PDB file of C-alpha atoms in Angstrom:
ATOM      1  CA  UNK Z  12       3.256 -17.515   2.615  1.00  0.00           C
ATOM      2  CA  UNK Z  13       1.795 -14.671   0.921  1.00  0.00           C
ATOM      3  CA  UNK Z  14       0.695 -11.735   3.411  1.00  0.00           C
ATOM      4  CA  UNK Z  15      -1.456  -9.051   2.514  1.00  0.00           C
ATOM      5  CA  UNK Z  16      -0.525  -6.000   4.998  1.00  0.00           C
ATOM      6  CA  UNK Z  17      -3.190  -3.393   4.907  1.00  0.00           C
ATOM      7  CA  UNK Z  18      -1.875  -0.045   6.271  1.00  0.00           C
ATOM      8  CA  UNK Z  19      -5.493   1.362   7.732  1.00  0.00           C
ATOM      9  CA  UNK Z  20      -3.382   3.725  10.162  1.00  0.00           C
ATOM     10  CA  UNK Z  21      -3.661   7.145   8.242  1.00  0.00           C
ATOM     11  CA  UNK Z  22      -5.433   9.951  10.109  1.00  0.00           C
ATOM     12  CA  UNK Z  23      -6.964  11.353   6.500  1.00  0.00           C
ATOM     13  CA  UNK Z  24      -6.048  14.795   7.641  1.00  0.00           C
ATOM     14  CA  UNK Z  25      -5.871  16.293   4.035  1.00  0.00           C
ATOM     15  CA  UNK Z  26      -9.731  15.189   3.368  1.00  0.00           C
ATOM     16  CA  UNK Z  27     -11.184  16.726   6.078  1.00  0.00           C
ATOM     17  CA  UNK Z  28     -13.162  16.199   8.582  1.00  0.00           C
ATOM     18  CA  UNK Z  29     -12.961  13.788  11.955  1.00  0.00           C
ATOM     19  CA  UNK Z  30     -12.988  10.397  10.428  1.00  0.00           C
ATOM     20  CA  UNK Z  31     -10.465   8.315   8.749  1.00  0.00           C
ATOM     21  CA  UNK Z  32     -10.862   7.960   5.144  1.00  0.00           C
ATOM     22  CA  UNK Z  33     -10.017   4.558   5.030  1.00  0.00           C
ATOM     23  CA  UNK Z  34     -13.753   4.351   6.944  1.00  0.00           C
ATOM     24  CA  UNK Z  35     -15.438   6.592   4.708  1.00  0.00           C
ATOM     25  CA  UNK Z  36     -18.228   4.834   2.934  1.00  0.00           C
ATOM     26  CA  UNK Z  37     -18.221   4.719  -1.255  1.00  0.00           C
ATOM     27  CA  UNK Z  38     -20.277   2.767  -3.114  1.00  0.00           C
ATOM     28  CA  UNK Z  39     -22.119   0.974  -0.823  1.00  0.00           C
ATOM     29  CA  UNK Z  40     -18.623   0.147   1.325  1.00  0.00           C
ATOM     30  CA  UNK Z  41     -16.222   1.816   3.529  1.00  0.00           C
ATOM     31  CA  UNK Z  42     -13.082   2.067   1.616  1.00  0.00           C
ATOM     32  CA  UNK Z  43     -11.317  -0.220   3.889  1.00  0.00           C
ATOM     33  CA  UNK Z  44     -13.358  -2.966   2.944  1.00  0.00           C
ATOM     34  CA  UNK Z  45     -13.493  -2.297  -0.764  1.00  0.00           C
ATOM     35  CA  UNK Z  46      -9.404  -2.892   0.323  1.00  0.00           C
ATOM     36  CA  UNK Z  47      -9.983  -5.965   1.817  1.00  0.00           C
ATOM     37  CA  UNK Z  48     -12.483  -7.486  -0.616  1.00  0.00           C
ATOM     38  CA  UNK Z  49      -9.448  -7.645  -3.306  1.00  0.00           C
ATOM     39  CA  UNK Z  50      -7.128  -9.671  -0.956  1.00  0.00           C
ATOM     40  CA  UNK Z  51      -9.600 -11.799   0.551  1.00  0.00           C
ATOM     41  CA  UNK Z  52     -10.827 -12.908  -2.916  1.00  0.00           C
ATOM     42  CA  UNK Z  53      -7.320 -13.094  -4.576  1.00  0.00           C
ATOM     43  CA  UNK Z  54      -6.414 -17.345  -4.846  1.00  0.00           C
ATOM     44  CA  UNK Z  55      -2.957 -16.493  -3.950  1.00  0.00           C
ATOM     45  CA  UNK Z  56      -3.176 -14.512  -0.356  1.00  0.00           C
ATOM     46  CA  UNK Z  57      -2.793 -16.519   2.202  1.00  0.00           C
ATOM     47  CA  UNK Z  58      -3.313 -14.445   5.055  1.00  0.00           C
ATOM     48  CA  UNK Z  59      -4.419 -10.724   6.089  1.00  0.00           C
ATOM     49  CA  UNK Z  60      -2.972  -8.561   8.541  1.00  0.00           C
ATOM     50  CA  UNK Z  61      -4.410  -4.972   8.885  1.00  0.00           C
ATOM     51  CA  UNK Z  62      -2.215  -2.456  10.714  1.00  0.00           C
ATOM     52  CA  UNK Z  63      -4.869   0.357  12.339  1.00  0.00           C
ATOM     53  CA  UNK Z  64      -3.991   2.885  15.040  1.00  0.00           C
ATOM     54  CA  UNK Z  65      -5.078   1.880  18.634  1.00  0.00           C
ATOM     55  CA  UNK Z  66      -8.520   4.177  18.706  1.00  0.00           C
ATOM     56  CA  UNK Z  67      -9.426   2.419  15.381  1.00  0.00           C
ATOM     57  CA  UNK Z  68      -9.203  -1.332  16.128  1.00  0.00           C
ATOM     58  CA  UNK Z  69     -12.506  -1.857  17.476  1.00  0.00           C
ATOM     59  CA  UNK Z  70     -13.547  -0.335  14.349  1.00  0.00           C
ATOM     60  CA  UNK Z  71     -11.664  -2.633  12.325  1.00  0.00           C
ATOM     61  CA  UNK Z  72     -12.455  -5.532  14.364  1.00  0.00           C
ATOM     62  CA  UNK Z  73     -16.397  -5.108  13.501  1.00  0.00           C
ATOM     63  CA  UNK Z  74     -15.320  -4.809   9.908  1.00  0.00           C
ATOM     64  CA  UNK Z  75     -13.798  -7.940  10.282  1.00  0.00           C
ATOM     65  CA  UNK Z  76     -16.526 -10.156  11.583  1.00  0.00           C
ATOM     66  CA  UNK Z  77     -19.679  -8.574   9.781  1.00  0.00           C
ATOM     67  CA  UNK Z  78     -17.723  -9.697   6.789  1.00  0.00           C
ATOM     68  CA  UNK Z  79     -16.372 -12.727   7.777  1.00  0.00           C
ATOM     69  CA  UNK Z  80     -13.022 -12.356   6.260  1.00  0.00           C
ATOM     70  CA  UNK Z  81     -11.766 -15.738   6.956  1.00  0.00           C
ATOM     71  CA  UNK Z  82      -7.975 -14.637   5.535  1.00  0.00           C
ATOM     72  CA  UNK Z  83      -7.609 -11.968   8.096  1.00  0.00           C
ATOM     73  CA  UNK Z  84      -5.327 -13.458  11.100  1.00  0.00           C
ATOM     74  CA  UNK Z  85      -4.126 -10.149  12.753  1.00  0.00           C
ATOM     75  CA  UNK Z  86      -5.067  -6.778  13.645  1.00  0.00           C
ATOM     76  CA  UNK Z  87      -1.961  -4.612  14.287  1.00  0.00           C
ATOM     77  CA  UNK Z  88      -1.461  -1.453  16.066  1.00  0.00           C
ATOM     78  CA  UNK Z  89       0.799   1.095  14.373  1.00  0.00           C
ATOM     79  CA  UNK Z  90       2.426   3.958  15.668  1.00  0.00           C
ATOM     80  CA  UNK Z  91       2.418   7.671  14.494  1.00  0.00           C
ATOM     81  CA  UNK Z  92       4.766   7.469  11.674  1.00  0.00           C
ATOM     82  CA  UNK Z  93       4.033   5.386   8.646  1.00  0.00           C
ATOM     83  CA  UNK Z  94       6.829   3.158   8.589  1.00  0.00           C
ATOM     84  CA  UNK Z  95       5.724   2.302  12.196  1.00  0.00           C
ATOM     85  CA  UNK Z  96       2.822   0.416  10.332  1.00  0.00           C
ATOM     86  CA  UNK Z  97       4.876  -1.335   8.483  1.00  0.00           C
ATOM     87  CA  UNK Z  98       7.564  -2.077  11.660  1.00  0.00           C
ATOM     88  CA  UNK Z  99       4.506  -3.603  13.305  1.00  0.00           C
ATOM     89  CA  UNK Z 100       3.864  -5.990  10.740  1.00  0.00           C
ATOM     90  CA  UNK Z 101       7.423  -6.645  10.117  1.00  0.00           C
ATOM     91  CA  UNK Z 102       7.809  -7.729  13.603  1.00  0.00           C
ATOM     92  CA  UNK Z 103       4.286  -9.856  14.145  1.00  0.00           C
ATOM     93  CA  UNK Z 104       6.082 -12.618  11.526  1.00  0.00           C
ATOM     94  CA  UNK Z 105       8.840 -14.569  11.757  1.00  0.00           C
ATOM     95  CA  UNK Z 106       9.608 -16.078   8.898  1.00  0.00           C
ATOM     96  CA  UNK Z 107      12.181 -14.537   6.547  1.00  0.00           C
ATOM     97  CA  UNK Z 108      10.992 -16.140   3.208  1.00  0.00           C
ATOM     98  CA  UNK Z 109       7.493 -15.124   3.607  1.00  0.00           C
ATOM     99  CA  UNK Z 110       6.061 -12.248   1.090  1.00  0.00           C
ATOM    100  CA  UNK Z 111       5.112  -9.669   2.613  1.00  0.00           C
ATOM    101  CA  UNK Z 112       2.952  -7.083   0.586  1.00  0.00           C
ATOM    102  CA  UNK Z 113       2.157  -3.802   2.087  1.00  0.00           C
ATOM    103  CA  UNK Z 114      -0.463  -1.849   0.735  1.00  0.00           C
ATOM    104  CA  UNK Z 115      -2.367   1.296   1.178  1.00  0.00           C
ATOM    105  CA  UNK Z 116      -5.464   0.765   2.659  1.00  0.00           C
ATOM    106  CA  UNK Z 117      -7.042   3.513   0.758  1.00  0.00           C
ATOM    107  CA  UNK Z 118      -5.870   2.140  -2.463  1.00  0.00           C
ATOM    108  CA  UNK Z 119      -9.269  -0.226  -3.118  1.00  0.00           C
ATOM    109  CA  UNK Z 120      -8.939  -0.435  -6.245  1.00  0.00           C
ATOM    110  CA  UNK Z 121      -6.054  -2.754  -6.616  1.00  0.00           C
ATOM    111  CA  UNK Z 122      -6.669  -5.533  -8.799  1.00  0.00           C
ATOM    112  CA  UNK Z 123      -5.596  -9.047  -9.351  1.00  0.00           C
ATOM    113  CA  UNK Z 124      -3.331  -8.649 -11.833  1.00  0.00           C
ATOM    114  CA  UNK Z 125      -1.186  -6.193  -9.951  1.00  0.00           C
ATOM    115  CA  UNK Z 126      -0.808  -8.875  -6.930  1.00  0.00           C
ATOM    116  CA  UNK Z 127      -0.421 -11.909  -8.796  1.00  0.00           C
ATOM    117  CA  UNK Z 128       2.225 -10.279 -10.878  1.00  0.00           C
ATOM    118  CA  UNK Z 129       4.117  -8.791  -7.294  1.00  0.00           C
ATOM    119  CA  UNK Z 130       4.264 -12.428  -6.546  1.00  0.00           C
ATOM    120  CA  UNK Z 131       5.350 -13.908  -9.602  1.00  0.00           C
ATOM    121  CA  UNK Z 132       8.234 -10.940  -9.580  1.00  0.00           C
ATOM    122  CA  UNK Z 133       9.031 -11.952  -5.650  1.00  0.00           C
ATOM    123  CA  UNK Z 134       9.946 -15.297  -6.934  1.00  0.00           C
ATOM    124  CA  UNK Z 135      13.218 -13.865  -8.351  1.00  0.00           C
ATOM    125  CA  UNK Z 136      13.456 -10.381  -6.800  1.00  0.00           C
ATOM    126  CA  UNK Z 137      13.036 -10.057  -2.920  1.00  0.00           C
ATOM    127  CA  UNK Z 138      12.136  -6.224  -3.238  1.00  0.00           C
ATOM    128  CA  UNK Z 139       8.713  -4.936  -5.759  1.00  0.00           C
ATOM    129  CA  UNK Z 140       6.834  -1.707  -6.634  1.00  0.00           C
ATOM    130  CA  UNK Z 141       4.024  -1.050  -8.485  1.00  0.00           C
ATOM    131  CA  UNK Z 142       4.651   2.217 -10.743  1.00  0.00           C
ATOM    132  CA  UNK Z 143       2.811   3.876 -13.816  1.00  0.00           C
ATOM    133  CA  UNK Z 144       4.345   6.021 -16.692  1.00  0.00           C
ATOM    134  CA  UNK Z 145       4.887   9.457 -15.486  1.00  0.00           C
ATOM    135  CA  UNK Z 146       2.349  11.902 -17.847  1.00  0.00           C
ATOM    136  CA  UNK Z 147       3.135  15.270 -16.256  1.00  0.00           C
ATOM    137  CA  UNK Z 148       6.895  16.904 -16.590  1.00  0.00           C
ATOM    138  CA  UNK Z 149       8.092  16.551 -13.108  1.00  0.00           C
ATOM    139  CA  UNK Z 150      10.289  20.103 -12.391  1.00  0.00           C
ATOM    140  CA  UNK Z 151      13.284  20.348  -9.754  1.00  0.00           C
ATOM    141  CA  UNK Z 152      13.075  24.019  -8.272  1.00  0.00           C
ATOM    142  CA  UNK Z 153      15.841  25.521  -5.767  1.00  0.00           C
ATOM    143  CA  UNK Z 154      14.706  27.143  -2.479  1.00  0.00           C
ATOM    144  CA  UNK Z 155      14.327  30.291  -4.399  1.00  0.00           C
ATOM    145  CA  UNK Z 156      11.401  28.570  -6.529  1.00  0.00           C
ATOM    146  CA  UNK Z 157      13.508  28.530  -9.688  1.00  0.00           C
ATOM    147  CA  UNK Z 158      13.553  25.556 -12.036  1.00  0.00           C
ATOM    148  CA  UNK Z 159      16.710  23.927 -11.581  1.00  0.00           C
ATOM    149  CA  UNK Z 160      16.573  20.965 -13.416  1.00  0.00           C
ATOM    150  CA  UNK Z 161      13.435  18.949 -15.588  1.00  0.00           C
ATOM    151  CA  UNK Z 162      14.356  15.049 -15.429  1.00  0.00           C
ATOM    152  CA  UNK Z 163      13.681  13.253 -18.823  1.00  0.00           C
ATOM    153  CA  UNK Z 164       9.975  11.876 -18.479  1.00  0.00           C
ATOM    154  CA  UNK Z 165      10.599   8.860 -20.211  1.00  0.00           C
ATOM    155  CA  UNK Z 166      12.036   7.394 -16.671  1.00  0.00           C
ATOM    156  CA  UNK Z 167      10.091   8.562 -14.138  1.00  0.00           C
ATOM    157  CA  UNK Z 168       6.971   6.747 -12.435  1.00  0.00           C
ATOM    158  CA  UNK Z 169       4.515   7.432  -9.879  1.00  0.00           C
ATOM    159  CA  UNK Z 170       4.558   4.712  -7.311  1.00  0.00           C
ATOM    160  CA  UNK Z 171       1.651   2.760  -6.045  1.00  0.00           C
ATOM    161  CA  UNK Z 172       1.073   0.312  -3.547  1.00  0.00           C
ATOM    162  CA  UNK Z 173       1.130  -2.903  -2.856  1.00  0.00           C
ATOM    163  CA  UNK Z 174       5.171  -2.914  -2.233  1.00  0.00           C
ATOM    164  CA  UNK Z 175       6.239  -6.480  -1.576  1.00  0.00           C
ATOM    165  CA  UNK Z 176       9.193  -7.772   0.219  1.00  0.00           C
ATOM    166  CA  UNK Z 177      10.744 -11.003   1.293  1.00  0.00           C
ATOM    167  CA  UNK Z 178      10.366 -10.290   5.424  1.00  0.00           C
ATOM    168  CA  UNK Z 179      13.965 -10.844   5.774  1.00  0.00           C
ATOM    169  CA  UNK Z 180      14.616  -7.960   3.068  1.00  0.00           C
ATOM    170  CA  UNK Z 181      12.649  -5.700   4.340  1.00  0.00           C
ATOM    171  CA  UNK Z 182      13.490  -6.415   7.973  1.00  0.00           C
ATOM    172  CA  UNK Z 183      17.300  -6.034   7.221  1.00  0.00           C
ATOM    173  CA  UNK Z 184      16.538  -2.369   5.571  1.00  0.00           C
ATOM    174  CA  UNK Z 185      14.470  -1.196   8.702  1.00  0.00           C
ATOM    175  CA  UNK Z 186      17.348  -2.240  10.963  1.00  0.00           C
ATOM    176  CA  UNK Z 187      19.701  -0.657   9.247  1.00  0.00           C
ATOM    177  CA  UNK Z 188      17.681   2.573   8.998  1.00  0.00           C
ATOM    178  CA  UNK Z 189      16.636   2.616  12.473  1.00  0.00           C
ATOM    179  CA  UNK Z 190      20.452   2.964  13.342  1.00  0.00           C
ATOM    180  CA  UNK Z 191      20.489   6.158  11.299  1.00  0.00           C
ATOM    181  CA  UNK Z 192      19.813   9.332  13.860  1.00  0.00           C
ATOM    182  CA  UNK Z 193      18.520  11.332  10.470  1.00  0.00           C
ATOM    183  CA  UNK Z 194      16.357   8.496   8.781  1.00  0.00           C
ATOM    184  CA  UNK Z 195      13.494   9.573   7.420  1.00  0.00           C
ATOM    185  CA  UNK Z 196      11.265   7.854   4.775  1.00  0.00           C
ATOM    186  CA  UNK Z 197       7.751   8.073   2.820  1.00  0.00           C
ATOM    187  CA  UNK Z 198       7.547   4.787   1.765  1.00  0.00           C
ATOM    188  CA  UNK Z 199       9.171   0.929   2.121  1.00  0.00           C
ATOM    189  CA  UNK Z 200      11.188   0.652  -0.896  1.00  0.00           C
ATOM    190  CA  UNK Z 201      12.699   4.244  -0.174  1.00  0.00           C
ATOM    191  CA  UNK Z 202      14.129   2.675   3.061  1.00  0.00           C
ATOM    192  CA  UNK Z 203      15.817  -0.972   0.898  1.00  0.00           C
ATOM    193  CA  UNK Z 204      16.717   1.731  -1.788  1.00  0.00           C
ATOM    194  CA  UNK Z 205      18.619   3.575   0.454  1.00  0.00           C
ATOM    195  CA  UNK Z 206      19.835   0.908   3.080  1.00  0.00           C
ATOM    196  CA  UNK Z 207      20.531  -2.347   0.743  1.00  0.00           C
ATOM    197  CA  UNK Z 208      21.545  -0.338  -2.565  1.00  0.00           C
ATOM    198  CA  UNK Z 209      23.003  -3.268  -3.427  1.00  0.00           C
ATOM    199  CA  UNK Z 210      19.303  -5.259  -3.454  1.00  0.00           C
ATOM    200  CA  UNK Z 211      17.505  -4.560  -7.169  1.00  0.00           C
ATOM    201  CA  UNK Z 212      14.194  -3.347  -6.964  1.00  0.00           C
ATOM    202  CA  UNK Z 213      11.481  -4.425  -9.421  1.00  0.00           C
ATOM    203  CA  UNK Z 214       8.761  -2.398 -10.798  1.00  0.00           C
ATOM    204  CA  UNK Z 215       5.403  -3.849 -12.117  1.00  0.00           C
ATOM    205  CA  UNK Z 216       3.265  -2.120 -13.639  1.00  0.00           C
ATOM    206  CA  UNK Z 217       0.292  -0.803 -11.778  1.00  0.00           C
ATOM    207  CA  UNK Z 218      -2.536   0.721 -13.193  1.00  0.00           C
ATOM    208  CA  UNK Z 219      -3.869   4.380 -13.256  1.00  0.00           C
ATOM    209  CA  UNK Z 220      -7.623   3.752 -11.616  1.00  0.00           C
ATOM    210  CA  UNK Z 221      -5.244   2.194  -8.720  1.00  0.00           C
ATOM    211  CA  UNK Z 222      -5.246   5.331  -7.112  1.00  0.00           C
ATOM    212  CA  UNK Z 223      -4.625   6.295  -3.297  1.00  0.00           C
ATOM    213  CA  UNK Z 224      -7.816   8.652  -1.909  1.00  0.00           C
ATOM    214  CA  UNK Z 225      -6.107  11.684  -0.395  1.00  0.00           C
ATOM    215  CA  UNK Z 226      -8.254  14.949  -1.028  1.00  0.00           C
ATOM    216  CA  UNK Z 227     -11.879  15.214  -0.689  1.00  0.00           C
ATOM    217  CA  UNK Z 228     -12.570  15.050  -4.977  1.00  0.00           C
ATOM    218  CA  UNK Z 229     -10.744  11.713  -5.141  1.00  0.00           C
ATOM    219  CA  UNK Z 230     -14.258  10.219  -3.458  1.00  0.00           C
ATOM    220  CA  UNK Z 231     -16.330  11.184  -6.271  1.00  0.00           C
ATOM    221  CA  UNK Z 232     -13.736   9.739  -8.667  1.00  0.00           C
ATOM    222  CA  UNK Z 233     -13.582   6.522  -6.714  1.00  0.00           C
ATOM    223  CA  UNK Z 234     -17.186   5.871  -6.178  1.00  0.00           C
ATOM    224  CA  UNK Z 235     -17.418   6.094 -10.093  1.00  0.00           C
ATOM    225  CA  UNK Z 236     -14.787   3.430 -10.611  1.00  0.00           C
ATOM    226  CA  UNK Z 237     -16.120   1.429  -7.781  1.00  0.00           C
ATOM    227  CA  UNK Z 238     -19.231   1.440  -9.479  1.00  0.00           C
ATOM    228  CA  UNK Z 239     -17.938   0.180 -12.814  1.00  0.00           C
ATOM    229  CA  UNK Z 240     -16.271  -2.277 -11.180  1.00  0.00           C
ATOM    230  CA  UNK Z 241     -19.214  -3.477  -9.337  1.00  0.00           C
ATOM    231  CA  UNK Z 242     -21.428  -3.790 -12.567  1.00  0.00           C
ATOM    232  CA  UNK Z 243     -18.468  -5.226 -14.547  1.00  0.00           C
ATOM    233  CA  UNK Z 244     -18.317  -8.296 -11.870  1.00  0.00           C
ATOM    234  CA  UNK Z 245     -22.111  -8.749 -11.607  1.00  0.00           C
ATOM    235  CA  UNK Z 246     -21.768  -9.268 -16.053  1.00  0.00           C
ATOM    236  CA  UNK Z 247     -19.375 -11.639 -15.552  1.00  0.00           C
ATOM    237  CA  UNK Z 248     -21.263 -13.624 -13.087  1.00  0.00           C
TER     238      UNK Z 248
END
């Protein structure tokens, strides 16, 4: 199966205020469901499993059935790391062969073409990102602030969301890092990168508007494109 896992656990600390962002309204939505729209309406999901923290389910629960999103099967609890998110959906399947794809839940404006190609690449990789071209020069300083080194742009990329996994990959990497009294990670293909180095990693290409809402000026930005969007779908129908 394809399995959309929507990581709704962040506390939105950075944007201020008391709420969530993922339940901040834009454009007539809370992000979250903006999120959830995409995967619901994309032919190739399967199923839906959103991955909240335990204050938040009701929340998410509500979202859930006022929408009627028939693909969603499970409502998770995380934990207070990220990767605990992603631990909780690892462990709520079974099946090693099943595609899992993890994505930001305040990330709504994935698109089609960025999941149906994760899938098409999982059908000869078992390990996906979703990067764009680097545009800024990315500098290495030492702890004294001083430039120490300026990688080549021309192979660097900023990585998005969704990152997809067979469940047995990605299971395998967590167990292996969980042995590790110093592991420490941002992100899922950080933690197969660094405990199957042996397991190739593909990138698709994402796209730049697939952006993750972290400071309060990303809202404006996003209700724009969500707008576009909106009025680009209701021309085509």
């Amino acid at each position: 199966m394809n399995i959309a896992i929507i990581l709704a656990g962040g506390s939105g600390s950075r944007i201020g205020g008391t709420l969530p962002k993922q339940f901040l309204s834009v454009a007539g939505k809370k992000i979250i469901e903006h999120t959830i729209d995409v995967f619901e309406n994309n032919d190739l999901i399967d199923e839906i499993a959103i991955v909240s923290k335990k204050e938040y389910t009701s929340d998410v629960e509500r979202i859930v059935t006022t929408n009627q999103y028939h693909k969603v099967k499970k409502i998770l609890t995380g934990g207070k790391e990220r990767y605990d998110s992603s631990l909780a959906a690892i462990s709520a399947y079974t099946n090693d062969d099943d595609n899992l794809l993890l994505h930001d839940a305040v990330r709504p404006l994935v698109n089609d073409r960025i999941i149906n190609d994760c899938i098409e690449a999982l059908k000869t990789y078992r390990a996906v990102d979703v990067a764009v071209n680097t545009t800024d020069t990315i500098i290495m300083v030492d702890d004294d602030n001083i430039i120490k080194t300026i990688p080549p742009r021309v192979s660097l990329r900023n990585s998005q969301t969704p990152q997809c996994f067979k469940r047995g990959t990605i299971r395998r990497a967590y167990e292996l890092a969980l042995q590790d009294p110093h592991f420490e990670t941002t992100d899922d293909c950080g933690v197969v990168h660094k405990y199957l180095p042996n397991e190739p990693i593909c990138v698709v290409a994402g796209e730049v508007f697939n952006l993750k809402v972290t400071y309060a000026e990303d809202l404006f930005l996003l209700e724009r494109l969500c707008e576009q969007r909106n009025s680009s779908n209701m021309k085509e129908t």
